PDB file of C-alpha atoms in Angstrom:
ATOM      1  CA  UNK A   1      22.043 -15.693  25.489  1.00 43.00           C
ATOM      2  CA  UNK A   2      19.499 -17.365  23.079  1.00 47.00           C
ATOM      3  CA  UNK A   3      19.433 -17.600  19.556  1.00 57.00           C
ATOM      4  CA  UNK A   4      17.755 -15.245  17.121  1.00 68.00           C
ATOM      5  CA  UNK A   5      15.176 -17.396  15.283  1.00 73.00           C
ATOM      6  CA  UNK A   6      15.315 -17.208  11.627  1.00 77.00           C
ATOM      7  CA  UNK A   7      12.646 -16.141   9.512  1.00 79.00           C
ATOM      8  CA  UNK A   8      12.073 -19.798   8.858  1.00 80.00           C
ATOM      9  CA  UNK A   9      12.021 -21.027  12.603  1.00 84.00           C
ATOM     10  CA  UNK A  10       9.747 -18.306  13.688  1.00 86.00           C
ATOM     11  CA  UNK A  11       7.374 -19.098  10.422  1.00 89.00           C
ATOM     12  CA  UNK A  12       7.168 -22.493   9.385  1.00 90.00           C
ATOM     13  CA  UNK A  13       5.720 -23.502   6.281  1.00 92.00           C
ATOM     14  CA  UNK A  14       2.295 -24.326   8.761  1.00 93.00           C
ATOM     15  CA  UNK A  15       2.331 -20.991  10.042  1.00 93.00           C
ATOM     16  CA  UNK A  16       1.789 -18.187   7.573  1.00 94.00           C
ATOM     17  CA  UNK A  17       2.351 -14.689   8.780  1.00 94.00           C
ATOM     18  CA  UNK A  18       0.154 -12.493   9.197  1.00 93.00           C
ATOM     19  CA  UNK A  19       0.997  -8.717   7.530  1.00 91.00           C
ATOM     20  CA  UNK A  20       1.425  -7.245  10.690  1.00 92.00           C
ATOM     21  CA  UNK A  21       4.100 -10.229  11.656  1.00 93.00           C
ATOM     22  CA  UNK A  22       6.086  -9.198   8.868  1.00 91.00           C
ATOM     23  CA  UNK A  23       6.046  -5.480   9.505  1.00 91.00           C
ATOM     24  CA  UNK A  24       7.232  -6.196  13.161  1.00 91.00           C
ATOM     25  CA  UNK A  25      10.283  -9.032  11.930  1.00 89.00           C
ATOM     26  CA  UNK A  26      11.377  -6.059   9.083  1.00 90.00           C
ATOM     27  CA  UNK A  27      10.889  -3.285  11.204  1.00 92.00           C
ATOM     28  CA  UNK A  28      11.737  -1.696   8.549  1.00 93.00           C
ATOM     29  CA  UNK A  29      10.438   1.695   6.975  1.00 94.00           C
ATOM     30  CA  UNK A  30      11.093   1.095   3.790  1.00 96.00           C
ATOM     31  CA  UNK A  31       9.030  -1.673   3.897  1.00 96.00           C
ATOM     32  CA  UNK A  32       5.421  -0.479   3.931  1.00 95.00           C
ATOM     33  CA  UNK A  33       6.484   2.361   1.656  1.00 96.00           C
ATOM     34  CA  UNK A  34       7.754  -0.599  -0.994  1.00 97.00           C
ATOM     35  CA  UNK A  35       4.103  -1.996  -0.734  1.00 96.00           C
ATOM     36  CA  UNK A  36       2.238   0.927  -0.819  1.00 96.00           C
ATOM     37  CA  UNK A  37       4.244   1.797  -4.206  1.00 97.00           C
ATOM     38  CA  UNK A  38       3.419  -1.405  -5.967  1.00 97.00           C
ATOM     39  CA  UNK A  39      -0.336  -1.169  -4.619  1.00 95.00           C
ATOM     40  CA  UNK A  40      -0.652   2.368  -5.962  1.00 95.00           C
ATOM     41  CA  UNK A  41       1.931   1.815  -9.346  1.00 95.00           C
ATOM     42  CA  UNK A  42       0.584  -1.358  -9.986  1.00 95.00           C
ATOM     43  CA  UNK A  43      -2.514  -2.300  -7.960  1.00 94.00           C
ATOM     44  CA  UNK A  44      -0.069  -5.355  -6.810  1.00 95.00           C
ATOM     45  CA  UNK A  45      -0.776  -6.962  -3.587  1.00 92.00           C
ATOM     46  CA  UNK A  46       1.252  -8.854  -1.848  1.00 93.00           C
ATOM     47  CA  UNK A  47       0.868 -12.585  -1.892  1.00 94.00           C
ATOM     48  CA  UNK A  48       2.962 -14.860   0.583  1.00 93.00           C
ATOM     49  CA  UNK A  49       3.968 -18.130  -0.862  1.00 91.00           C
ATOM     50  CA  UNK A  50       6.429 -20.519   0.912  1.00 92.00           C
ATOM     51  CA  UNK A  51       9.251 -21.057  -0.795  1.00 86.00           C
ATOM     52  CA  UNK A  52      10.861 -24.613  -0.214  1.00 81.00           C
ATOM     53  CA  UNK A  53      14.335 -22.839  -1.724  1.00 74.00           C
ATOM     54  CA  UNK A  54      17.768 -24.275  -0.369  1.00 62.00           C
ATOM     55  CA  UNK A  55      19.120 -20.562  -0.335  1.00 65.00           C
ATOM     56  CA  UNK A  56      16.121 -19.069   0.772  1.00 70.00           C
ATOM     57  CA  UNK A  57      13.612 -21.477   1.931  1.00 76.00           C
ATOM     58  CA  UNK A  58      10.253 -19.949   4.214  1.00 86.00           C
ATOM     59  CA  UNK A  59       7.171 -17.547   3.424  1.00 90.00           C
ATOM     60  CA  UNK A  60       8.341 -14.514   0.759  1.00 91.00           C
ATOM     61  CA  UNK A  61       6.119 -12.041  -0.923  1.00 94.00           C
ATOM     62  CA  UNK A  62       5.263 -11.930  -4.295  1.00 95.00           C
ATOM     63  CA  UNK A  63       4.044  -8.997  -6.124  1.00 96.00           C
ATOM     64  CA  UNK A  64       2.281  -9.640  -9.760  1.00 93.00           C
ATOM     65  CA  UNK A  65       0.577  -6.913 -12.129  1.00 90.00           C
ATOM     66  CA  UNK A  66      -2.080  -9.532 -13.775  1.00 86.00           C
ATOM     67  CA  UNK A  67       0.448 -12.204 -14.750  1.00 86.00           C
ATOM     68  CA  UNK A  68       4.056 -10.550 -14.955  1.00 87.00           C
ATOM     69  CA  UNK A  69       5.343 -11.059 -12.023  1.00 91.00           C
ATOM     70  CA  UNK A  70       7.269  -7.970 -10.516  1.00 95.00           C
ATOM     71  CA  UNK A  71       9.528  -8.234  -7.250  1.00 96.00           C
ATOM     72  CA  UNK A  72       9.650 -11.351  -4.638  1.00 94.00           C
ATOM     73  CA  UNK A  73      10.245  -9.598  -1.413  1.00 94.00           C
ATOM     74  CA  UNK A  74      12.417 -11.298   1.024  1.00 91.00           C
ATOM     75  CA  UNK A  75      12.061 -10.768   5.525  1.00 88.00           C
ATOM     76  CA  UNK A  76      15.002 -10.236   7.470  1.00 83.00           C
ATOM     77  CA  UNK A  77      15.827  -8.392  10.990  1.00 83.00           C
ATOM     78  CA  UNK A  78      15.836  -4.365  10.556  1.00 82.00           C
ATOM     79  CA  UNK A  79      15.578  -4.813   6.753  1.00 81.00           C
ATOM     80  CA  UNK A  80      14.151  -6.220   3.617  1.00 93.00           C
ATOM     81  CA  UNK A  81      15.550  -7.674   0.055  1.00 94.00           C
ATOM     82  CA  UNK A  82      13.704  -7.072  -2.826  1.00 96.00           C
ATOM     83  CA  UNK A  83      14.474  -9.762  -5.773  1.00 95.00           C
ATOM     84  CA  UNK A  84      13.673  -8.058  -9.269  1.00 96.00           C
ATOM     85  CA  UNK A  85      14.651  -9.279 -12.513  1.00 95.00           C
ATOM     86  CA  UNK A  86      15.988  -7.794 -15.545  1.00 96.00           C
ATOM     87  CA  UNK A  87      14.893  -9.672 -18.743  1.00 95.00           C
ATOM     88  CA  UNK A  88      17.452  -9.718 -21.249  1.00 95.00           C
ATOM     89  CA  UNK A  89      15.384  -7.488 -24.020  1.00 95.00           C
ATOM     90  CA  UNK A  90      15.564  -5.187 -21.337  1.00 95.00           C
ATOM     91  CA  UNK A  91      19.258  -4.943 -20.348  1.00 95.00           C
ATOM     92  CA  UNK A  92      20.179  -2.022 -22.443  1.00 95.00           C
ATOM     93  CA  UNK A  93      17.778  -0.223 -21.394  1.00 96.00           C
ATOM     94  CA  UNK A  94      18.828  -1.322 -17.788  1.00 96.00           C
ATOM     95  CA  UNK A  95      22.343  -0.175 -18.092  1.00 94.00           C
ATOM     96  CA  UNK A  96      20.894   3.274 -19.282  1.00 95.00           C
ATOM     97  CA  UNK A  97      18.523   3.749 -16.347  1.00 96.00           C
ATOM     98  CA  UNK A  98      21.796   2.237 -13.681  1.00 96.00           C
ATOM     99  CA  UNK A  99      23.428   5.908 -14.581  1.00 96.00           C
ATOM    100  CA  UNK A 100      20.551   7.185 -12.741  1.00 96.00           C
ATOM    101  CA  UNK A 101      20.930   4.621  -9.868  1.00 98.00           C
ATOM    102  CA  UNK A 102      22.886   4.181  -6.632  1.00 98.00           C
ATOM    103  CA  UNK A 103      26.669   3.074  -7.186  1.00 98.00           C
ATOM    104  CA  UNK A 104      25.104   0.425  -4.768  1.00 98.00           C
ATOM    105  CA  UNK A 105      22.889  -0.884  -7.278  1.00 98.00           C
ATOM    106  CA  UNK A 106      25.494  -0.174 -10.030  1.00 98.00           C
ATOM    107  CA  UNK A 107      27.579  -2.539  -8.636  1.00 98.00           C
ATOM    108  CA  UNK A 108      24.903  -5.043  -7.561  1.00 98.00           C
ATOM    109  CA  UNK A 109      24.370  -5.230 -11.408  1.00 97.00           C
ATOM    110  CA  UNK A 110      27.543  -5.236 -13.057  1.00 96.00           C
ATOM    111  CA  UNK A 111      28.267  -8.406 -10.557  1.00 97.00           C
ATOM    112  CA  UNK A 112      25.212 -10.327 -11.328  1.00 96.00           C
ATOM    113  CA  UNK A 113      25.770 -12.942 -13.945  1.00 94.00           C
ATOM    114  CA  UNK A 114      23.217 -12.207 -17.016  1.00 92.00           C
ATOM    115  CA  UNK A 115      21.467 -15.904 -17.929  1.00 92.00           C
ATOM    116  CA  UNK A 116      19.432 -16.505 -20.965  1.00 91.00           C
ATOM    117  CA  UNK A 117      16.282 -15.475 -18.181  1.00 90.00           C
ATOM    118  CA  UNK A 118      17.940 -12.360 -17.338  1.00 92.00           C
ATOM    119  CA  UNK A 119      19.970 -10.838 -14.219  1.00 95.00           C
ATOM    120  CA  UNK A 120      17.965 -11.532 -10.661  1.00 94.00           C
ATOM    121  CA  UNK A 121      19.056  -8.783  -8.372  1.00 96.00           C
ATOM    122  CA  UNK A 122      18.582  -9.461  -4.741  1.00 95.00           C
ATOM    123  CA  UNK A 123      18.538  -5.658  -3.719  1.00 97.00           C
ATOM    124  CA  UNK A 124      18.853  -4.758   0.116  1.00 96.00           C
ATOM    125  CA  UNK A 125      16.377  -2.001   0.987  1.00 96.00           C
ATOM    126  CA  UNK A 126      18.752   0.218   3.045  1.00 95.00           C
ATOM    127  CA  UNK A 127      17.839   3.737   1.954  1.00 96.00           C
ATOM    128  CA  UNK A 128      15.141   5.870  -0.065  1.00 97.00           C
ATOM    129  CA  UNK A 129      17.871   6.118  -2.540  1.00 98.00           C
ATOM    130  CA  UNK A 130      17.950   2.411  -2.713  1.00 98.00           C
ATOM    131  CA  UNK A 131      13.931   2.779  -3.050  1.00 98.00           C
ATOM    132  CA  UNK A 132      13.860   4.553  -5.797  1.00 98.00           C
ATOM    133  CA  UNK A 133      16.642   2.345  -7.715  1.00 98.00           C
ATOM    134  CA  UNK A 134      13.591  -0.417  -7.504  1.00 98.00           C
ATOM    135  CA  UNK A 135      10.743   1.553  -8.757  1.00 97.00           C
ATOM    136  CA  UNK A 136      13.377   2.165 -11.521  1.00 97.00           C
ATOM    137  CA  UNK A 137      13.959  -1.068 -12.150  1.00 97.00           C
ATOM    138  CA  UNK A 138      10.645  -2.373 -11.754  1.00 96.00           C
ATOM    139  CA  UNK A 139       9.441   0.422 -14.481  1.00 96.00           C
ATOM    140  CA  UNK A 140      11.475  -1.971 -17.175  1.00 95.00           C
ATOM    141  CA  UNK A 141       9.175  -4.844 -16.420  1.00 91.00           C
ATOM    142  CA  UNK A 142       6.085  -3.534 -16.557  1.00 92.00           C
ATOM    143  CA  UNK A 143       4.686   0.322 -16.687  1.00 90.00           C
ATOM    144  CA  UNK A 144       3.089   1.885 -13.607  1.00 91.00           C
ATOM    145  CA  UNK A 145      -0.553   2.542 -14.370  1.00 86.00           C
ATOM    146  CA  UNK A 146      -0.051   5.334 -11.759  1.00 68.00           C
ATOM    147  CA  UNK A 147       3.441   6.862 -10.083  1.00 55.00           C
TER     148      UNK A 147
END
């Protein structure tokens, strides 16, 4: 039985994957839908950058509205994780819209250590639910020109 190749095997930082090469490694729903949100909310596009990170080093996906950035986006088999950051002017407001969220995300929060640049959630994209607990998120950061 052979090895699954990692993200990083399969795309090294000479090869940069094409859109449709990440759609097929996700294979994930959620996915496009995450993209077409931030394109329609935001008119963000996704940029892939390699990322030379010991804890997640290979080609991500940034999303920016002008210069704010909004969500990295990281590949995996069958699903995605979306990094978004909470700035710390914006925790309170954060821990009123987590009432609203997933206990998922609830807990993903309360265990994330707050820094002097905020809480960086690495959120799994597992369900709709889990979705929507992003757009939420992502509405602290910056306000969707369109929803």
């Amino acid at each position: 039985m052979s090895a699954i190749m990692t993200w990083a095997q399969r795309f090294p930082m000479d090869r940069q994957p094409s859109l449709e090469e990440m759609d097929r490694y996700a294979d994930n729903p959620l996915w496009p839908e995450l993209r077409q949100y931030l394109k329609c909310a935001y008119g963000a596009e996704p940029r892939t950058e390699y990322s030379r990170c010991g804890l997640e080093p290979g080609w991500n996906v940034k999303f920016k509205k002008g210069s704010k950035s909004l969500a990295t986006v990281y590949l995996r088999p069958g699903y995605v994780t979306a990094m978004v950051s909470v700035a710390p002017k914006d925790e309170p407001a954060a821990e009123g819209v987590l009432l609203t969220c997933t206990e998922y995300t609830r807990t993903l929060y309360q265990n994330t250590a707050s820094s002097k640049m905020g809480r960086w959630l690495m959120i799994d994209l597992t369900s709709s639910e889990v979705l929507e607990d992003v757009k939420v998120l992502l509405a602290l950061r910056a306000k969707p020109t369109q929803k």
